[in-house]
PDB file of C-alpha atoms in Angstrom:
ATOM      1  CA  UNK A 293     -20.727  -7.085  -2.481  1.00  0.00           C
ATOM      2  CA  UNK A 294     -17.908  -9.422  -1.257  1.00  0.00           C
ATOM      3  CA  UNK A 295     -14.317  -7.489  -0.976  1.00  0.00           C
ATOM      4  CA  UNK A 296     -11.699  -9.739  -0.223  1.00  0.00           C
ATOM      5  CA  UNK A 297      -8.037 -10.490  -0.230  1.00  0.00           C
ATOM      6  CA  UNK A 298      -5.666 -13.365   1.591  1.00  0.00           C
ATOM      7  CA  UNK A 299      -7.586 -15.041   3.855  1.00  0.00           C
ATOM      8  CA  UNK A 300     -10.141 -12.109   5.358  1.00  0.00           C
ATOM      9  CA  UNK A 301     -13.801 -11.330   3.254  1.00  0.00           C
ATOM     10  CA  UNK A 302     -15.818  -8.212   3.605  1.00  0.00           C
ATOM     11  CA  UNK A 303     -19.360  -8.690   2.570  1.00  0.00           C
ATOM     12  CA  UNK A 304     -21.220  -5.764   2.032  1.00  0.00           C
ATOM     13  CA  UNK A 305     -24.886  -5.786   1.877  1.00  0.00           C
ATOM     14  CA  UNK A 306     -27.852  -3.001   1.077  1.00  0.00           C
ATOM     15  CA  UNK A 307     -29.400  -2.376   4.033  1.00  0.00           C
ATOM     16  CA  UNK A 308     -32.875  -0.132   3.884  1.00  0.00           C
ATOM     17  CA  UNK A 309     -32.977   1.553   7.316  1.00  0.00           C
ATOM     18  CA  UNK A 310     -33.987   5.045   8.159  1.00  0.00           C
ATOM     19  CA  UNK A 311     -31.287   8.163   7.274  1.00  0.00           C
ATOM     20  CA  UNK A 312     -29.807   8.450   4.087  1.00  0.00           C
ATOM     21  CA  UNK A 313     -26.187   8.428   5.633  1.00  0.00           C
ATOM     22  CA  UNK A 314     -23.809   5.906   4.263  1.00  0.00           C
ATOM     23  CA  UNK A 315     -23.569   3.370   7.378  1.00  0.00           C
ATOM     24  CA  UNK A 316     -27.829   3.440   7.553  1.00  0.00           C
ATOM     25  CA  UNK A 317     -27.355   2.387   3.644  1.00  0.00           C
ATOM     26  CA  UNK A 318     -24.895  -0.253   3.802  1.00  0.00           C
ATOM     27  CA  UNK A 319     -23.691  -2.966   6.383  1.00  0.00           C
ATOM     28  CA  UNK A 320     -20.558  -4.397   7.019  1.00  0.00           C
ATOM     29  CA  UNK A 321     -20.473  -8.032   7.471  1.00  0.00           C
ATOM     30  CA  UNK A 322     -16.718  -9.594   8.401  1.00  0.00           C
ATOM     31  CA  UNK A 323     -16.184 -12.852   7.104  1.00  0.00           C
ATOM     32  CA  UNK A 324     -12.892 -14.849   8.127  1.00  0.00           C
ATOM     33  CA  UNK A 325     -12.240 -17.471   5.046  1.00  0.00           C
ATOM     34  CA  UNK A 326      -9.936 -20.390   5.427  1.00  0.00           C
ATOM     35  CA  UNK A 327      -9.549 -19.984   1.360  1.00  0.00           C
ATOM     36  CA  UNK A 328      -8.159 -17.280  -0.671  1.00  0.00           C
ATOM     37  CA  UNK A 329     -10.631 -15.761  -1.985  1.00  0.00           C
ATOM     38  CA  UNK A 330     -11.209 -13.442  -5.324  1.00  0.00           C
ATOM     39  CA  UNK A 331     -12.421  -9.852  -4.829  1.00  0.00           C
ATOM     40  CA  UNK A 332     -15.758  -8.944  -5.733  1.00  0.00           C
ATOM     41  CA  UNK A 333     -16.247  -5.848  -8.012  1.00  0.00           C
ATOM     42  CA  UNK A 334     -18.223  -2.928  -6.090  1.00  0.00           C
ATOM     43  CA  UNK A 335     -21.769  -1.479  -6.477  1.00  0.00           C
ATOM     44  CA  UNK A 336     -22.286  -0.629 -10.290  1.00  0.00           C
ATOM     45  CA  UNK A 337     -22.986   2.780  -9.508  1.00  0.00           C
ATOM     46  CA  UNK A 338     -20.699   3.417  -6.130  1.00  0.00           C
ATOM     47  CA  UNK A 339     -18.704   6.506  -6.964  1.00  0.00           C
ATOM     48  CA  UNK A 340     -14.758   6.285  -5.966  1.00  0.00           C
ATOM     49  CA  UNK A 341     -15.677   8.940  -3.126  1.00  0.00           C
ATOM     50  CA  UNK A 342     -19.064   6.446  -1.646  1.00  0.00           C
ATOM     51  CA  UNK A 343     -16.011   3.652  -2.189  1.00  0.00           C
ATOM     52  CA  UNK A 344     -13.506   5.414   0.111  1.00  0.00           C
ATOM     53  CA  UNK A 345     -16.406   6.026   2.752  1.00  0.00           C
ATOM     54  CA  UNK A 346     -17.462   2.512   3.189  1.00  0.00           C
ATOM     55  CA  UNK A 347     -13.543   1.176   3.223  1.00  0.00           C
ATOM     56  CA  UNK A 348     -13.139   3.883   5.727  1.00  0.00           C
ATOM     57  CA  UNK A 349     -16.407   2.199   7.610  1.00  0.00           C
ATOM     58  CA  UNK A 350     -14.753  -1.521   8.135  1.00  0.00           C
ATOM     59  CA  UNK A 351     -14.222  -2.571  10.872  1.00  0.00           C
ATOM     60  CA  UNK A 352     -10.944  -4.783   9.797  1.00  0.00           C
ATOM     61  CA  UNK A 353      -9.421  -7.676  11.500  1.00  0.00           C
ATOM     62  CA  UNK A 354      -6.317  -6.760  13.489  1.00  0.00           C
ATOM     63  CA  UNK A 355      -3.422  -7.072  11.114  1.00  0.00           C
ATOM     64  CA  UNK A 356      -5.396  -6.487   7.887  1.00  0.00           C
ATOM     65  CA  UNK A 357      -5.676  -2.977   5.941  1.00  0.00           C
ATOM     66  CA  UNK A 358      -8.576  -2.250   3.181  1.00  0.00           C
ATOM     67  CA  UNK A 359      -7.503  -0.509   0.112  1.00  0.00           C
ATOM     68  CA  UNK A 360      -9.347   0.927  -3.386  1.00  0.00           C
ATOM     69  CA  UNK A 361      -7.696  -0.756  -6.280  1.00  0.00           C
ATOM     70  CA  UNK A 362      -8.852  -1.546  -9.545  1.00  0.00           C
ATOM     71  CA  UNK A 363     -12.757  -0.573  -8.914  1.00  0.00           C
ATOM     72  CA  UNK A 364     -12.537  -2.732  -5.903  1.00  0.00           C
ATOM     73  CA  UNK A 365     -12.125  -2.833  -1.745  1.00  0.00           C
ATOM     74  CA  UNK A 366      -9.264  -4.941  -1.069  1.00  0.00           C
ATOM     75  CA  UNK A 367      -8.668  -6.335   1.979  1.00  0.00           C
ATOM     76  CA  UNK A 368      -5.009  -7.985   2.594  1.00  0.00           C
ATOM     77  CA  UNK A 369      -2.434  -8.964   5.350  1.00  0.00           C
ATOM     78  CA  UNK A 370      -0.557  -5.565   7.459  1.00  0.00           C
ATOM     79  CA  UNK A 371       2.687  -6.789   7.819  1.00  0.00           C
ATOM     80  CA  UNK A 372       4.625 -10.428   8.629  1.00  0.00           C
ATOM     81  CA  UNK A 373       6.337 -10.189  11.915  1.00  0.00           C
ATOM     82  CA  UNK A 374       9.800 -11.667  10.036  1.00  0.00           C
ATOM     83  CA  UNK A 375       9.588  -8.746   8.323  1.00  0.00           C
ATOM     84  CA  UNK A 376       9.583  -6.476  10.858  1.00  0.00           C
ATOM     85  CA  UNK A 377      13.635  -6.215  10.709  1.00  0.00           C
ATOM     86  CA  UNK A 378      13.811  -4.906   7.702  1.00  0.00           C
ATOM     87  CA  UNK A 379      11.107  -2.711   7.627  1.00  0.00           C
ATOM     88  CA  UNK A 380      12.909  -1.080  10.894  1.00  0.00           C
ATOM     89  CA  UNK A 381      16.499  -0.823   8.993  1.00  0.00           C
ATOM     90  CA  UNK A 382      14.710   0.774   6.337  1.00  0.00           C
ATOM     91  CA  UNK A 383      12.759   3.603   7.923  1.00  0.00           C
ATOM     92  CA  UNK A 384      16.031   4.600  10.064  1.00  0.00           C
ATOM     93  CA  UNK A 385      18.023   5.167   6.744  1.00  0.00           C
ATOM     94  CA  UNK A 386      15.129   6.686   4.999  1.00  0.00           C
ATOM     95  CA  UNK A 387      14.352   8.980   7.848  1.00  0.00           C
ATOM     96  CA  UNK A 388      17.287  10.418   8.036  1.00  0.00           C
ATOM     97  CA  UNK A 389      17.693  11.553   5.098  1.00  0.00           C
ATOM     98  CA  UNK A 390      13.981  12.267   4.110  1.00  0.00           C
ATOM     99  CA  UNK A 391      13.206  16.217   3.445  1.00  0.00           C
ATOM    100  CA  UNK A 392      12.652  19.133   6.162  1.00  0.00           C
ATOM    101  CA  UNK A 393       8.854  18.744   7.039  1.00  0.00           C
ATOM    102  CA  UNK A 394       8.278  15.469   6.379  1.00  0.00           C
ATOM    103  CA  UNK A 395       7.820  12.904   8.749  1.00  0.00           C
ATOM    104  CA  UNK A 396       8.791   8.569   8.014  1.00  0.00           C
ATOM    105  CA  UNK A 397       5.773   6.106   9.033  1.00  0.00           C
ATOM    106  CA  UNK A 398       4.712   2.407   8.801  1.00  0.00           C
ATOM    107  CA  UNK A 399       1.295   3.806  10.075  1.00  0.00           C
ATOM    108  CA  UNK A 400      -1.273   1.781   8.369  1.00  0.00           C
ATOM    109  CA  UNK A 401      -2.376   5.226   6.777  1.00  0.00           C
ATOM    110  CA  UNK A 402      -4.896   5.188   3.721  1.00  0.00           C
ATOM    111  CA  UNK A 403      -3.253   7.610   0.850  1.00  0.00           C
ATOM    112  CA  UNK A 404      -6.030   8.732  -2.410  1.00  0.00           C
ATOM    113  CA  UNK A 405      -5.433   9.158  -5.885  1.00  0.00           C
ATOM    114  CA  UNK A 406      -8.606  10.430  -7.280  1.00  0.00           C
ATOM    115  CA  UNK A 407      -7.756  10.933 -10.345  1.00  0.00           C
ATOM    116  CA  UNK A 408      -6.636   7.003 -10.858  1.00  0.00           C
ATOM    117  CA  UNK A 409      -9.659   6.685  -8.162  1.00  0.00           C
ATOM    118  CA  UNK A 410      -7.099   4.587  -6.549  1.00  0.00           C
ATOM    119  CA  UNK A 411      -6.386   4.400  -2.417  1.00  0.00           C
ATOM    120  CA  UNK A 412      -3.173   2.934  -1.031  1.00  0.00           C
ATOM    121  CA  UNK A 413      -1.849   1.974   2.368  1.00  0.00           C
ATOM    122  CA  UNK A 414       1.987   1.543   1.719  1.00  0.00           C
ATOM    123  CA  UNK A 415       4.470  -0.317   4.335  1.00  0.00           C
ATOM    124  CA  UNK A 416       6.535   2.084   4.751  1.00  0.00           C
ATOM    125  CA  UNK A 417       5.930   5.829   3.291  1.00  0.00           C
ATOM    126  CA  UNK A 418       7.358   9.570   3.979  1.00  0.00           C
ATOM    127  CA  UNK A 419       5.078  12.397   3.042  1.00  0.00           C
ATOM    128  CA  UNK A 420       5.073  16.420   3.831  1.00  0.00           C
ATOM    129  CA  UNK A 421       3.856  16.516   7.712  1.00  0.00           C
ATOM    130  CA  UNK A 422       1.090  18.776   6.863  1.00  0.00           C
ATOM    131  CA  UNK A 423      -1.219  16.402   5.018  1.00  0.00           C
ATOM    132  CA  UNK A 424      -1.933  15.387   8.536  1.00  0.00           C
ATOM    133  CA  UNK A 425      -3.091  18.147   9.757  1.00  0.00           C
ATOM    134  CA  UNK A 426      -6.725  17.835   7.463  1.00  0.00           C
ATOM    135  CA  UNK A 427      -9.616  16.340   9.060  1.00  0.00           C
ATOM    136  CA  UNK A 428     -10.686  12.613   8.051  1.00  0.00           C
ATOM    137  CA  UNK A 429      -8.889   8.854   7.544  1.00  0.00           C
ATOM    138  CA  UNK A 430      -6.872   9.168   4.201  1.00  0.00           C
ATOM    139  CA  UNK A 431      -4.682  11.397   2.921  1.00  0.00           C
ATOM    140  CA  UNK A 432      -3.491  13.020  -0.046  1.00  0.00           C
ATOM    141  CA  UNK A 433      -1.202  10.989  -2.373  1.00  0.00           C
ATOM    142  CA  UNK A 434       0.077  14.237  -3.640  1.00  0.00           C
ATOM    143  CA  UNK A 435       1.825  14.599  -0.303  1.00  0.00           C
ATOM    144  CA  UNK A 436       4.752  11.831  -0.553  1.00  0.00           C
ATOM    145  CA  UNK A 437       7.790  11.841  -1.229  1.00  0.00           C
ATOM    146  CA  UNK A 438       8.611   8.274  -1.182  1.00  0.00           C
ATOM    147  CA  UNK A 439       6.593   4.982  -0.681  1.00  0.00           C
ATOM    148  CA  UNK A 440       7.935   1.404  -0.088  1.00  0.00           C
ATOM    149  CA  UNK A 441       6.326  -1.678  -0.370  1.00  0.00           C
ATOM    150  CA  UNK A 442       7.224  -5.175   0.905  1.00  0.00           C
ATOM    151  CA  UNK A 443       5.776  -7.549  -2.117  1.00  0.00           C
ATOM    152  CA  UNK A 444       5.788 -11.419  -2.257  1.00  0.00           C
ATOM    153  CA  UNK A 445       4.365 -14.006  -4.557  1.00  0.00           C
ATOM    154  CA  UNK A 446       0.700 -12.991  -3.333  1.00  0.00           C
ATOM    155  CA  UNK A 447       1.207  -9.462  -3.839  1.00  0.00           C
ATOM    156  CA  UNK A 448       3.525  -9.091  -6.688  1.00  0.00           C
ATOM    157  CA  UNK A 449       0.448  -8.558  -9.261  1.00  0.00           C
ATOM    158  CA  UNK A 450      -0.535  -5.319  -7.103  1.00  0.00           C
ATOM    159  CA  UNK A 451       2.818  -3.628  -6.503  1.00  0.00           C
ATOM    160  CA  UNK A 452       4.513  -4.527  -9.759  1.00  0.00           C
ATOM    161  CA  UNK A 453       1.489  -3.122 -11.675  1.00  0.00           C
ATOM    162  CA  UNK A 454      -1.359  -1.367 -10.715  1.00  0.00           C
ATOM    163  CA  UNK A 455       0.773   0.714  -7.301  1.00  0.00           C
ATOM    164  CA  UNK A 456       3.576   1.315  -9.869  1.00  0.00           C
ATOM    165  CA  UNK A 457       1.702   2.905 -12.520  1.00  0.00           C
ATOM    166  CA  UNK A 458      -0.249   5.405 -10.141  1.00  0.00           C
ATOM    167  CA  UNK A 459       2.702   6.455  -8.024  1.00  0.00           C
ATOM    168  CA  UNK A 460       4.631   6.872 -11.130  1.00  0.00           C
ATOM    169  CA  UNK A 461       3.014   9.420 -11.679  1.00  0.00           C
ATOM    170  CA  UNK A 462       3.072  11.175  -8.760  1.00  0.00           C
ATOM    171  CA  UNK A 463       5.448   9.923  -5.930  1.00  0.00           C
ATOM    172  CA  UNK A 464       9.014  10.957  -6.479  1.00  0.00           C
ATOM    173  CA  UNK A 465      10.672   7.768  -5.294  1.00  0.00           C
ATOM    174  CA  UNK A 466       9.224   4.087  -4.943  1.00  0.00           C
ATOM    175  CA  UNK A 467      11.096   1.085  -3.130  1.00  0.00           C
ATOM    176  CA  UNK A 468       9.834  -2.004  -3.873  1.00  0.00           C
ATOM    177  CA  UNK A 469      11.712  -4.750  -2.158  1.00  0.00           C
ATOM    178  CA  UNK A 470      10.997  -8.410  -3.170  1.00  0.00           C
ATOM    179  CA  UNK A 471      11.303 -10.270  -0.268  1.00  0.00           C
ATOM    180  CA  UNK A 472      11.260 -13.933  -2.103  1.00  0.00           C
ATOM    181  CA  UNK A 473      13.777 -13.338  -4.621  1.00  0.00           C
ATOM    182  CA  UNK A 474      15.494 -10.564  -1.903  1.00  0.00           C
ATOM    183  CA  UNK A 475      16.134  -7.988  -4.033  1.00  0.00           C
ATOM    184  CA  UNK A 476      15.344  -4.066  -3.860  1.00  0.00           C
ATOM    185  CA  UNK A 477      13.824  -2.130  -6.997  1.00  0.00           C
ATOM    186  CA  UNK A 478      14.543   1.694  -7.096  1.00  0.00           C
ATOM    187  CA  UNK A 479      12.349   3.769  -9.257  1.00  0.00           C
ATOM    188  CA  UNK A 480      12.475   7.109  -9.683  1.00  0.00           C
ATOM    189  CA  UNK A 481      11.494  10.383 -11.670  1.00  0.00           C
ATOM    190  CA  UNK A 482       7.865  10.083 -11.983  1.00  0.00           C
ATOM    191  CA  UNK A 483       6.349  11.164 -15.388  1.00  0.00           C
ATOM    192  CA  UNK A 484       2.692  11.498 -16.688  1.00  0.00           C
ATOM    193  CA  UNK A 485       3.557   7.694 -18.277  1.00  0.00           C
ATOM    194  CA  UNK A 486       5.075   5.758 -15.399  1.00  0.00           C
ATOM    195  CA  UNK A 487       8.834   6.430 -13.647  1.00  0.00           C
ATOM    196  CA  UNK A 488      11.427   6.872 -15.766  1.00  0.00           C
ATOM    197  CA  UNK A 489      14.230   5.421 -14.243  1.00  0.00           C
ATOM    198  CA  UNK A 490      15.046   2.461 -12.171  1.00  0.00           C
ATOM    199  CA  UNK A 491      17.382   0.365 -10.953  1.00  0.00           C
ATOM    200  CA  UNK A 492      17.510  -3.068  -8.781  1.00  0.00           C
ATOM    201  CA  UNK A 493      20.361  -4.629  -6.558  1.00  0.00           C
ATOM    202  CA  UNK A 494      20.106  -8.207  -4.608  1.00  0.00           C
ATOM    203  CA  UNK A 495      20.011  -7.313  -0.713  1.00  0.00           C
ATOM    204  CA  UNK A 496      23.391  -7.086   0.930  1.00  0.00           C
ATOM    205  CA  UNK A 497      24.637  -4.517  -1.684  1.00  0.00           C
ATOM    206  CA  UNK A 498      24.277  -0.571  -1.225  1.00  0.00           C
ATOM    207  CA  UNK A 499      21.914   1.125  -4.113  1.00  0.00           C
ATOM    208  CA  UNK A 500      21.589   4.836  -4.365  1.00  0.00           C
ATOM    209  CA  UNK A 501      18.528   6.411  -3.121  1.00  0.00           C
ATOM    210  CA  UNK A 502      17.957   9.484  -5.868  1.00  0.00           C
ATOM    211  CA  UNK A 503      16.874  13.160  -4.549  1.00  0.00           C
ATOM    212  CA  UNK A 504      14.940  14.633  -2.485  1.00  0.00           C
ATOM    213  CA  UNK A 505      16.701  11.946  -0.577  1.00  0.00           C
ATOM    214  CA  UNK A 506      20.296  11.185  -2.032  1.00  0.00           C
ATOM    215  CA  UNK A 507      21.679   8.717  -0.034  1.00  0.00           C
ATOM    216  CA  UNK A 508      23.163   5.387  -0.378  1.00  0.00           C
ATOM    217  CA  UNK A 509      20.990   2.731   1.251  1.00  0.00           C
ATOM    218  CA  UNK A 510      22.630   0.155   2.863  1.00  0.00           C
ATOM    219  CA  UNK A 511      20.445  -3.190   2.756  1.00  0.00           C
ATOM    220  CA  UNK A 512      22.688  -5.955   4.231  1.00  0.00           C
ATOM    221  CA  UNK A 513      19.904  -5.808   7.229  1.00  0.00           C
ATOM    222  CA  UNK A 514      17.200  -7.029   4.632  1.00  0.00           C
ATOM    223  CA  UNK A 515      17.576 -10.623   3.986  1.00  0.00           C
ATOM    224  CA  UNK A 516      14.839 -12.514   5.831  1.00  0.00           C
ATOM    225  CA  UNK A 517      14.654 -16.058   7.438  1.00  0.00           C
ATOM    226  CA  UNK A 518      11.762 -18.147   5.757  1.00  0.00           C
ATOM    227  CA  UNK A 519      10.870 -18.719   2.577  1.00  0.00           C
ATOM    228  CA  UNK A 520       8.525 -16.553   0.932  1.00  0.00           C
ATOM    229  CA  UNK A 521       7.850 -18.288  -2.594  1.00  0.00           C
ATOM    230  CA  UNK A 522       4.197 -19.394  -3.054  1.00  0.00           C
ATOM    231  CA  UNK A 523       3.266 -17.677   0.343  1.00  0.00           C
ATOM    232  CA  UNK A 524      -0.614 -17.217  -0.064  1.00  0.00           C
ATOM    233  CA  UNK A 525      -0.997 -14.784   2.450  1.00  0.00           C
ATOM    234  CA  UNK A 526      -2.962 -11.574   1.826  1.00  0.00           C
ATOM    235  CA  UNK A 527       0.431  -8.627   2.142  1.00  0.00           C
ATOM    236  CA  UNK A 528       3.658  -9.355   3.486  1.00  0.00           C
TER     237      UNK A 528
END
């Protein structure tokens, strides 16, 4: 099974060894691929749970996070370091105004959604503190209270679709800021069909972040040097 996204490639292979515990069944081979490649669907008969356990297993490439998304492990870019400003500006505001007991993180942290069998690591996220205190790697999506991701061209199919639809169900508030076109996307109210209101403002205007936070987000510190149109690396 190759799992791959941006420019890193997982390939997982069967491996009969003694035990029947999951690393004696399957190895991890990392690839680094100078092409972008497509990701490969997983065993036929892997369950989402034996899915979460061997993209808990990988041992990724420094900068690179492995997620469960669409039936597949998908491996893609951390962060870009120009976008380390804004991702800073952003978790101040957010953090102070995000509810008692819950703490603000850009900890690459993997959050589940069995029911979707889905498993995100979001750029920026605040959940209730004691979701941390289980034993394990991921958490529980049911925990947060607000995500944000940081899309581009490359990620855009991912964050507009398939990360909007599952946390709009569950996650009260979702940021998504499009750093090529610099805008911000508020979406709020989530529903057992999707969020059911949003609203977007180009960056250097203020846009109301709804309750549990209620603030009004200030995002003149967004705008980003560099051009980020047709950028074919894995996440921004």
């Amino acid at each position: 099974m190759s799992v791959a996204e941006g420019r890193a490639a997982f390939t997982v292979r069967r491996y009969r060894g003694a035990g029947d515990t999951l690393c004696n069944r399957w190895r991890i081979v990392v690839t680094v691929m100078t092409e972008r490649p497509q990701a490969m669907d997983t065993p036929p008969n892997g369950s989402f749970e034996d899915m979460l356990r061997i993209a808990e297993g990988l041992d990724t490439p420094a900068g690179y996070k492995a997620e469960l998304i669409r039936g597949k492990i998908i491996v893609s870019r951390w962060s870009k370091l120009r976008y380390l400003r804004p991702m800073r500006r952003l978790r101040q505001q957010v953090e102070a105004h995000a509810p008692a007991g819950h703490v603000t993180e850009t900890s690459p942290i993997l959050f589940t959604f069995p029911p979707f069998e889905r498993g995100y690591g979001p750029d920026l996220f605040v959940a209730d503190e004691s979701a941390f205190d289980a034993e394990g790697r991921h958490a529980d999506g049911a925990a947060l209270s607000l995500v944000a991701e940081l899309t581009s061209d490359s990620t855009k199919d991912v964050d507009w679709i398939d990360k909007m639809e599952t946390y709009g169900r569950i996650v009260p508030v979702y940021l998504l800021l499009d750093m090529g076109i610099g805008e911000i996307n508020v979406l709020w109210d989530p529903s057992p069909k999707g969020y059911r209101s949003r609203t977007n403002v180009p960056f250097g205007r203020p846009v109301r972040i709804p309750a549990p936070f209620d603030f009004e987000l200030d995002t003149t510190g967004f705008l980003s040097t560099g051009a980020d149109a047709g950028d074919e690396a894995g996440h921004p």
